[in-house]
The first five atom37 places (N, CA, C, CB, O) and aatype in JSON, in Angstrom:
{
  "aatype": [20, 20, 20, 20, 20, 20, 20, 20, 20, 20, 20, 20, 20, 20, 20, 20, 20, 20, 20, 20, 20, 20, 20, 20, 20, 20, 20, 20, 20, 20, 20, 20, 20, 20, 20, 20, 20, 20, 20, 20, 20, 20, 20, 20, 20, 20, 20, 20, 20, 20, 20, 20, 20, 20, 20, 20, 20, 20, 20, 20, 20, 20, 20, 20, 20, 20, 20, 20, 20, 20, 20, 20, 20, 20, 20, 20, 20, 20, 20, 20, 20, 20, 20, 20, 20, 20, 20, 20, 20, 20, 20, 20, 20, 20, 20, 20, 20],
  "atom_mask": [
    [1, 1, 1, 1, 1],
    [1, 1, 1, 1, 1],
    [1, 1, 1, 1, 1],
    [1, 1, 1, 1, 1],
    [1, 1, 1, 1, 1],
    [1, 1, 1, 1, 1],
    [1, 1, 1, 1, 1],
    [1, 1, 1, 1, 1],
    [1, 1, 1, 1, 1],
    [1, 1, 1, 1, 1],
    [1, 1, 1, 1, 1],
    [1, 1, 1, 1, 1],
    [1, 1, 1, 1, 1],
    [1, 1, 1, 1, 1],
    [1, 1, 1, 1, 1],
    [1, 1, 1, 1, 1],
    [1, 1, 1, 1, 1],
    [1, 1, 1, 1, 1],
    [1, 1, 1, 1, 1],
    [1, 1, 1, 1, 1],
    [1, 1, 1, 1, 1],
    [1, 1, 1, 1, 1],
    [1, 1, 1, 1, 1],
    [1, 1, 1, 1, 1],
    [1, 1, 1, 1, 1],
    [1, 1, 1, 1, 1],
    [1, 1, 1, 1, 1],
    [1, 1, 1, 1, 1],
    [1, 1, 1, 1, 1],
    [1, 1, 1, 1, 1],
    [1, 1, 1, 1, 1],
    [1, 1, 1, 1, 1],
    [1, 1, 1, 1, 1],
    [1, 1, 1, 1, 1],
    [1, 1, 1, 1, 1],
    [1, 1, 1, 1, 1],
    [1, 1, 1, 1, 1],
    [1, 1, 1, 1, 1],
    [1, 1, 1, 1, 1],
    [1, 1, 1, 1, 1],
    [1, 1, 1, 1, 1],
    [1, 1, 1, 1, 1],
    [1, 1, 1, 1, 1],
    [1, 1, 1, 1, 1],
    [1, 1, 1, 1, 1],
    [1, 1, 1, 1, 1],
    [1, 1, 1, 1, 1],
    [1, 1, 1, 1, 1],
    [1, 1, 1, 1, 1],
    [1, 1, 1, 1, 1],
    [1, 1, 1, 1, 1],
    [1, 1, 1, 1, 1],
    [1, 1, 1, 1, 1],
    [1, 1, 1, 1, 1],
    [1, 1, 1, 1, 1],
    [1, 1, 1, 1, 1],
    [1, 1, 1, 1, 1],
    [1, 1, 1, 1, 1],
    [1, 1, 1, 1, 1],
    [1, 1, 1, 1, 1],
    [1, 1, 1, 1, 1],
    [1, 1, 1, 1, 1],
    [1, 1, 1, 1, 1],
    [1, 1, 1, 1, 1],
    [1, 1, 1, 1, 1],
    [1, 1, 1, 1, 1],
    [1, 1, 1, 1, 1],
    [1, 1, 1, 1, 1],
    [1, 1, 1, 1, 1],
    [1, 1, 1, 1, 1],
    [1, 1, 1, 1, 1],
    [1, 1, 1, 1, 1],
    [1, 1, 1, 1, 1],
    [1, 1, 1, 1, 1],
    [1, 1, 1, 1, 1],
    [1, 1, 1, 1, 1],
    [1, 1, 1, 1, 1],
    [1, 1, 1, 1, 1],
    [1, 1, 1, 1, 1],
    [1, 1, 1, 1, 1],
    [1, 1, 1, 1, 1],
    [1, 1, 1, 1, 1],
    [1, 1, 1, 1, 1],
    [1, 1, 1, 1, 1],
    [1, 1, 1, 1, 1],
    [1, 1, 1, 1, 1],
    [1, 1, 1, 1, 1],
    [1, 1, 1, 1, 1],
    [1, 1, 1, 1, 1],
    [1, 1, 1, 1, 1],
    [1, 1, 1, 1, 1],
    [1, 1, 1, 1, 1],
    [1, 1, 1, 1, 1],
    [1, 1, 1, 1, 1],
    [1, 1, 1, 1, 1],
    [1, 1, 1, 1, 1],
    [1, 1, 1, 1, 1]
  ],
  "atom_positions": [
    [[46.34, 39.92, 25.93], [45.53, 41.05, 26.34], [44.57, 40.6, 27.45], [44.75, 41.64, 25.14], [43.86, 39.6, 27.42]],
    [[44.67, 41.47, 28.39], [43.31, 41.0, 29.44], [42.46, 41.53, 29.25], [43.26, 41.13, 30.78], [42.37, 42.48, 28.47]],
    [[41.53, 41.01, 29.97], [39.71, 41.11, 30.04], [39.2, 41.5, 30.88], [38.92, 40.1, 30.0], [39.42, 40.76, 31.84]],
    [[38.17, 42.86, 31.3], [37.58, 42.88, 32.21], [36.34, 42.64, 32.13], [37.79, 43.71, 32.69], [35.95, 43.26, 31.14]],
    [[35.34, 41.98, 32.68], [33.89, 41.48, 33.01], [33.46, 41.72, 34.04], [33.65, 40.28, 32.97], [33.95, 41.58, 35.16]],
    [[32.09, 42.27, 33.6], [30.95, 42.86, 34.56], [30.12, 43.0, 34.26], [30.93, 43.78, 35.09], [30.07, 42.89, 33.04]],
    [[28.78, 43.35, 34.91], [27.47, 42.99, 34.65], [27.03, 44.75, 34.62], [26.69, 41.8, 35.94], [27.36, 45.54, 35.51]],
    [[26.32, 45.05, 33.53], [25.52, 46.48, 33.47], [24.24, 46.64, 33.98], [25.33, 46.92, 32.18], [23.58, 45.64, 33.71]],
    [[23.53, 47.57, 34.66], [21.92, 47.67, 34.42], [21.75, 48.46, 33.58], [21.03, 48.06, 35.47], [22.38, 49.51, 33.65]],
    [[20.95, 48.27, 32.63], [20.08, 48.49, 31.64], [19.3, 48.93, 31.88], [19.74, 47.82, 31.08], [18.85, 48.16, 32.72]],
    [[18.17, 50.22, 31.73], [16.74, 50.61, 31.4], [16.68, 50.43, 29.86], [16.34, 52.21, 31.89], [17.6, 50.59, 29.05]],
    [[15.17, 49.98, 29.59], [14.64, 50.02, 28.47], [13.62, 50.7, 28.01], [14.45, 49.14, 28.27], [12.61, 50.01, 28.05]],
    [[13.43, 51.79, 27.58], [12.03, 52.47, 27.49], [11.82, 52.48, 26.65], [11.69, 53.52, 27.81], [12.7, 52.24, 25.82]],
    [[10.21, 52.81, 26.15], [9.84, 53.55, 24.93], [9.81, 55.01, 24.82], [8.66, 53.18, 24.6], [9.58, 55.78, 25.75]],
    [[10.05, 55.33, 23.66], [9.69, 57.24, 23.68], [9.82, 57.25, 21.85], [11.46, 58.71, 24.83], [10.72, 57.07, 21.03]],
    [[8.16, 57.6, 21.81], [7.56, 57.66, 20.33], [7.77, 56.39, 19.59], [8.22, 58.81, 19.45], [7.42, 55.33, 20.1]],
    [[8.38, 56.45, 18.31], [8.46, 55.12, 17.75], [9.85, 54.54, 17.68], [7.89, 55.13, 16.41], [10.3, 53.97, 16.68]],
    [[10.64, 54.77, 19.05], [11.91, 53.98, 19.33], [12.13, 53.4, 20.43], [12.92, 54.62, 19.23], [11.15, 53.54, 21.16]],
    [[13.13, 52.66, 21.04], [12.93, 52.0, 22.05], [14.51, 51.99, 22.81], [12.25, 50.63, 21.61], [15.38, 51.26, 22.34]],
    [[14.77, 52.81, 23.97], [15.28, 53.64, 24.12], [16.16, 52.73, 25.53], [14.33, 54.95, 24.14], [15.61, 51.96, 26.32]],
    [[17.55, 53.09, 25.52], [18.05, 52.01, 26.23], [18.95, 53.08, 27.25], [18.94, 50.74, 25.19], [19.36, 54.16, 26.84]],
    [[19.12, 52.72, 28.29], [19.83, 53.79, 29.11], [20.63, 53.02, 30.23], [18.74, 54.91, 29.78], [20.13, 52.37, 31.14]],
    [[22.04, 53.23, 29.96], [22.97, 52.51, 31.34], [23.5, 52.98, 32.48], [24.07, 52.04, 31.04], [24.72, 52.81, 32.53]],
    [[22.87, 53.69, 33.77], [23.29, 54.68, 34.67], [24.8, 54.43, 35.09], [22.34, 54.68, 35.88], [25.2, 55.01, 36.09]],
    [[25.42, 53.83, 34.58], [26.92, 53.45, 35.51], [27.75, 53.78, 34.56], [27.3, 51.77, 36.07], [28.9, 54.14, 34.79]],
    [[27.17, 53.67, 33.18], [28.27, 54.62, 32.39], [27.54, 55.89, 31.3], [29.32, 53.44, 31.32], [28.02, 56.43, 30.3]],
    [[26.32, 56.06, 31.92], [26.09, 57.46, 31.52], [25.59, 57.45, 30.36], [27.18, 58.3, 31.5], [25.64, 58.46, 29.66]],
    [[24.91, 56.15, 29.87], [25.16, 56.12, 28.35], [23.71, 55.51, 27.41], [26.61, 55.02, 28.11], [23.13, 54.42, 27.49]],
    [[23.47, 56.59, 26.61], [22.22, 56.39, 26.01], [22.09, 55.72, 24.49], [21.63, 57.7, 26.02], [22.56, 56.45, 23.61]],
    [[21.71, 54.83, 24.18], [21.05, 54.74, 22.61], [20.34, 54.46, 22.32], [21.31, 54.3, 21.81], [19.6, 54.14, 23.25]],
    [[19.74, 54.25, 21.02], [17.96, 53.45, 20.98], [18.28, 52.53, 19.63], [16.16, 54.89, 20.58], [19.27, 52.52, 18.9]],
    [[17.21, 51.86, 19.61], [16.52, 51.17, 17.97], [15.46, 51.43, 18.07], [16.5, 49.58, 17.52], [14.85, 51.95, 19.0]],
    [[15.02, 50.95, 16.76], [13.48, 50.52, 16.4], [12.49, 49.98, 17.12], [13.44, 49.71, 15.56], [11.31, 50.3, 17.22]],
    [[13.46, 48.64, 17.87], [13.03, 47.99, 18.77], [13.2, 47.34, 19.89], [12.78, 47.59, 18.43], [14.39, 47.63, 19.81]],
    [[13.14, 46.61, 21.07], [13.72, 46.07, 22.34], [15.4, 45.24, 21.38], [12.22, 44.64, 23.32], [16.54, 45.58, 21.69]],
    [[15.12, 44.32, 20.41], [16.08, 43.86, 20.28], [17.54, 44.38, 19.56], [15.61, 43.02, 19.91], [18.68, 44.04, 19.87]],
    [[17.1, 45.36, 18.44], [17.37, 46.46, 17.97], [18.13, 47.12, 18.62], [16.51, 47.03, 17.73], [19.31, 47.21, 18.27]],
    [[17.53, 47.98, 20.1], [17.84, 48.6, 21.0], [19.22, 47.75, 21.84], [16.52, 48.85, 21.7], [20.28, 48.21, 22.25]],
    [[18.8, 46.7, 21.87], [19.67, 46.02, 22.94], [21.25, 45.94, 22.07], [18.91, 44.27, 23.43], [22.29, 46.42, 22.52]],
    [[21.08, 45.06, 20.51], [22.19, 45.55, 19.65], [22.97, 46.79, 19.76], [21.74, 45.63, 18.51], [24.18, 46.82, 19.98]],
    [[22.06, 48.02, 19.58], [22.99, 49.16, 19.54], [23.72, 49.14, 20.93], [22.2, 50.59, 19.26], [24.92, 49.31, 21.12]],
    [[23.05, 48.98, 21.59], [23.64, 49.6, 23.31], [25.08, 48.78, 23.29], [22.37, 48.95, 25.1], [26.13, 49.4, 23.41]],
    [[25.04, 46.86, 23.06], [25.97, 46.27, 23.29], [27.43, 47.32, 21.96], [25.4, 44.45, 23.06], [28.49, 47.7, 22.45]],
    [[27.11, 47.57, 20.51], [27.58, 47.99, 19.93], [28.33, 49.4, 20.55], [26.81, 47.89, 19.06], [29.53, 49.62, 20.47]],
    [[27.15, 50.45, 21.3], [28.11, 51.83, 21.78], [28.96, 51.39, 23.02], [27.07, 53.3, 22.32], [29.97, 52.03, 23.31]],
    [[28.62, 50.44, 23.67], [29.18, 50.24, 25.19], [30.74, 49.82, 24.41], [28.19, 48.74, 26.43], [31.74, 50.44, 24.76]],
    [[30.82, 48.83, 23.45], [32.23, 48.23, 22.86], [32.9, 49.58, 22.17], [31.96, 46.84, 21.55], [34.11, 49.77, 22.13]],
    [[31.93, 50.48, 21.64], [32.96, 51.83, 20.91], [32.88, 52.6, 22.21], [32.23, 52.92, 19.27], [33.42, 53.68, 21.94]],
    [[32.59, 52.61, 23.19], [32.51, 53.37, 24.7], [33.84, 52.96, 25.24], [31.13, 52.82, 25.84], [34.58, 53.94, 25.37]],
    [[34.41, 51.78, 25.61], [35.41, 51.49, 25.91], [37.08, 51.36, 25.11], [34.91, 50.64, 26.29], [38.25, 51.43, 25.49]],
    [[36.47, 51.18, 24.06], [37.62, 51.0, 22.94], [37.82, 52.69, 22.78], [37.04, 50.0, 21.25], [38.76, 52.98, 22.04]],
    [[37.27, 53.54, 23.21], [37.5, 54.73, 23.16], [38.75, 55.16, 24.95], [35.72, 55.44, 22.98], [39.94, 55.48, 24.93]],
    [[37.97, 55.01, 25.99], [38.48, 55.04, 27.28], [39.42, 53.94, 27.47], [37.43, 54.99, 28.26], [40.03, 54.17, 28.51]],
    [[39.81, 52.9, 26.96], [41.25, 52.24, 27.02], [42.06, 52.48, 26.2], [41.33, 51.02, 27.0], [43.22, 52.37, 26.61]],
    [[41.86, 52.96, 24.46], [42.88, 53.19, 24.17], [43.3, 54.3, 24.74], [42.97, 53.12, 23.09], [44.38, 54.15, 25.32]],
    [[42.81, 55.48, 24.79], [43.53, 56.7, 25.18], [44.0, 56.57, 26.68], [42.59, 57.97, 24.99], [44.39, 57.59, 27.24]],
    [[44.0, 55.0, 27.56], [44.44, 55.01, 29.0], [43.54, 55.63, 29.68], [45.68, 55.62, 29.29], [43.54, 55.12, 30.8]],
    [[42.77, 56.45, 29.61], [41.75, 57.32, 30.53], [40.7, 56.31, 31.57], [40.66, 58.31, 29.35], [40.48, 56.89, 32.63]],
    [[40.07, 55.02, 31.49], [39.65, 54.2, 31.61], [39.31, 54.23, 33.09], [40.31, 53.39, 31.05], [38.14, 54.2, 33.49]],
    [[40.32, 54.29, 33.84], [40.22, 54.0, 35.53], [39.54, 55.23, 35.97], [41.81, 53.81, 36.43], [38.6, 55.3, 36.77]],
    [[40.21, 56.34, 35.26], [40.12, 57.78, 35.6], [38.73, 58.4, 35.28], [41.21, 58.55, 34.84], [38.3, 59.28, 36.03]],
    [[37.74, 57.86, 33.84], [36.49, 57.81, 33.85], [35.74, 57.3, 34.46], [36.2, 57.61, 33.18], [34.71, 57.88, 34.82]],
    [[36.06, 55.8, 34.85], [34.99, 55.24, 35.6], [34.98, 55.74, 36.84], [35.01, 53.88, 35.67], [33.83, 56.04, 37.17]],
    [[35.76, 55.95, 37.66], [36.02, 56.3, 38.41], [35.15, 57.61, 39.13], [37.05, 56.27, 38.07], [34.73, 57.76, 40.28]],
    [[35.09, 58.47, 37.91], [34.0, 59.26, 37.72], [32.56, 59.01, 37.94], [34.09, 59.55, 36.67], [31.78, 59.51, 38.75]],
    [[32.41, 58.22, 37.13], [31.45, 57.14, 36.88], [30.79, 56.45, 38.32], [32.27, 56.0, 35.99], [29.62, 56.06, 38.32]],
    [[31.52, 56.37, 39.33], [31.29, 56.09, 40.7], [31.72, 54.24, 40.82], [29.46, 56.58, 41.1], [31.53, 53.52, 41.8]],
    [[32.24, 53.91, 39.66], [33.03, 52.59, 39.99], [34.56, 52.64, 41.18], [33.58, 52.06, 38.33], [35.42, 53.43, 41.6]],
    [[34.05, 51.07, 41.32], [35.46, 50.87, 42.18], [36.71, 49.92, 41.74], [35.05, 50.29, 43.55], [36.75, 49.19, 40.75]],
    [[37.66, 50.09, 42.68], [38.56, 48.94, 41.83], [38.26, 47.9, 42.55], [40.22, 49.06, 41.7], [37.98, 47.84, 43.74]],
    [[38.38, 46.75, 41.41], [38.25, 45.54, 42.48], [39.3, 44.73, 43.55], [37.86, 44.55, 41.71], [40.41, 44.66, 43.02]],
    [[39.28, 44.31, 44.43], [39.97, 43.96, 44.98], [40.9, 42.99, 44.55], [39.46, 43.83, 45.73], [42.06, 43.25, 44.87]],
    [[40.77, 42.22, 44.09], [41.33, 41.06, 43.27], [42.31, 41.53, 42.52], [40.38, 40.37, 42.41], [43.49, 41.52, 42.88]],
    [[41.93, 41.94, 41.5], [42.58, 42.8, 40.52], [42.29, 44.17, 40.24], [42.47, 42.28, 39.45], [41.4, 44.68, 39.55]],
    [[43.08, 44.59, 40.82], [43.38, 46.62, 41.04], [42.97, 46.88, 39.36], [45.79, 47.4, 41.53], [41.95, 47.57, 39.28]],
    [[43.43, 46.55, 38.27], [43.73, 47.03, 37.09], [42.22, 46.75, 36.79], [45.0, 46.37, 36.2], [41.82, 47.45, 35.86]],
    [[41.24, 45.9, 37.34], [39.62, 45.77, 37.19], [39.26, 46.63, 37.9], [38.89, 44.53, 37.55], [39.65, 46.83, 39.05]],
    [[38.08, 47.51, 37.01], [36.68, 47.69, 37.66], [35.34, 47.69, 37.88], [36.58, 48.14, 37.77], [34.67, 47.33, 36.91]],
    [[34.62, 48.05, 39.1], [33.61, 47.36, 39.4], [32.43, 48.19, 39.41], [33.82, 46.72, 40.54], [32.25, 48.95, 40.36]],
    [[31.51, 48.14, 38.34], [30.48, 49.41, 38.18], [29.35, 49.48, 39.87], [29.25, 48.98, 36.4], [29.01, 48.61, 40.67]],
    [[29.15, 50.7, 39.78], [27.69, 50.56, 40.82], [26.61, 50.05, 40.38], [27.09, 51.78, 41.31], [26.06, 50.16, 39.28]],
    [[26.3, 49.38, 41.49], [25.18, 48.41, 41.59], [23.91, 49.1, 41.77], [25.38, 47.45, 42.73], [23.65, 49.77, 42.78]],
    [[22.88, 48.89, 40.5], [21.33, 49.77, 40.79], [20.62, 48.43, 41.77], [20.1, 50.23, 38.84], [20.38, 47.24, 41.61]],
    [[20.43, 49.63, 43.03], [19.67, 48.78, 44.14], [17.77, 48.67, 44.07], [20.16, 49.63, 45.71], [17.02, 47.79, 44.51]],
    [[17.45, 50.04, 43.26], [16.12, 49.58, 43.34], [15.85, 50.7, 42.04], [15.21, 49.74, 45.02], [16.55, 51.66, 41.73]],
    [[14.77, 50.29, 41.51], [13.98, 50.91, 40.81], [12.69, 51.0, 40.83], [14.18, 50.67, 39.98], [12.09, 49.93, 40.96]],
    [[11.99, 52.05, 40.73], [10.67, 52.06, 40.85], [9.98, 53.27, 39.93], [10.38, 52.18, 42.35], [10.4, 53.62, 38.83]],
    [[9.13, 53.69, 40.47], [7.94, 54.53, 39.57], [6.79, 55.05, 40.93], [6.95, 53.18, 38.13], [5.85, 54.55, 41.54]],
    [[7.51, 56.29, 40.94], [6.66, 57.16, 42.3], [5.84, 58.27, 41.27], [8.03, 58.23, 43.77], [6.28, 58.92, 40.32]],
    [[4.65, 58.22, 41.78], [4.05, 59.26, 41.69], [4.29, 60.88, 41.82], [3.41, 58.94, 42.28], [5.07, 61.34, 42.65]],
    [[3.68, 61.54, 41.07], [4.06, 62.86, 41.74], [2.57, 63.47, 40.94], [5.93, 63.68, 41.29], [1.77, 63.0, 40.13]],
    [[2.77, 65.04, 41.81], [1.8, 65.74, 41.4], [2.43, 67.25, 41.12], [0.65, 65.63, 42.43], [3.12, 67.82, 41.97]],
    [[2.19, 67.72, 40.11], [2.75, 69.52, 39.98], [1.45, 70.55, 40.18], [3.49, 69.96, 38.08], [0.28, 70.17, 40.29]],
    [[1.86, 71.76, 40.2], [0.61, 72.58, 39.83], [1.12, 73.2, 38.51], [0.12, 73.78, 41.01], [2.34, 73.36, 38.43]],
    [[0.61, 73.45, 37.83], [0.62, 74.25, 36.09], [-0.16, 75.64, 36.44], [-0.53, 73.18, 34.54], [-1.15, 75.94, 37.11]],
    [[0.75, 76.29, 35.7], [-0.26, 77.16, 35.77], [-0.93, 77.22, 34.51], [0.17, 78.38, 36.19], [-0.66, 76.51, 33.54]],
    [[-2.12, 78.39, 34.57], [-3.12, 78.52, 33.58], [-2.68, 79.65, 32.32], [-4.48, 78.97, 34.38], [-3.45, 79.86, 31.39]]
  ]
}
């Protein structure tokens, strides 16, 4: 059986009393209790994430979606998008009264 390998970005947040993990390249949210917790589940849904999209063959055809590419090397690999920056901009709304 072959293997494909690649590197994810990860966000980690808090929201209330969980700690909340988010992967923009495959769309995909879970949390724990805690950072390490959190990091468990995520590795846990990402393995039932794929074992879902390869068995049914769909795989190329999701990511793909997903805004991955194939790799050059090996066509049957792919290659997630790369988060180039992250930050935290300000903003301001008006509310009304």
């Amino acid at each position: 059986m072959k293997n494909m390998e690649f590197k994810l970005g990860v966000m980690f947040f808090e929201e209330e009393e969980h700690v909340v993990a988010y992967c923009p390249a495959l769309d995909l949210y879970t949390q724990g209790k805690d950072l390490d917790d959190a990091k468990k589940m995520f590795e846990d849904a990402v393995d039932l994430y794929f074992k879902e999209i390869v068995e049914s063959d769909t795989y190329k055809e999701v990511l793909s979606d997903l805004g991955w590419k194939t790799s050059g090397a090996r066509p049957e690999e792919m290659v997630p998008p790369e988060i180039i920056g992250l930050y935290q901009q300000k903003f301001q709304v008006p509310l009304r009264n």
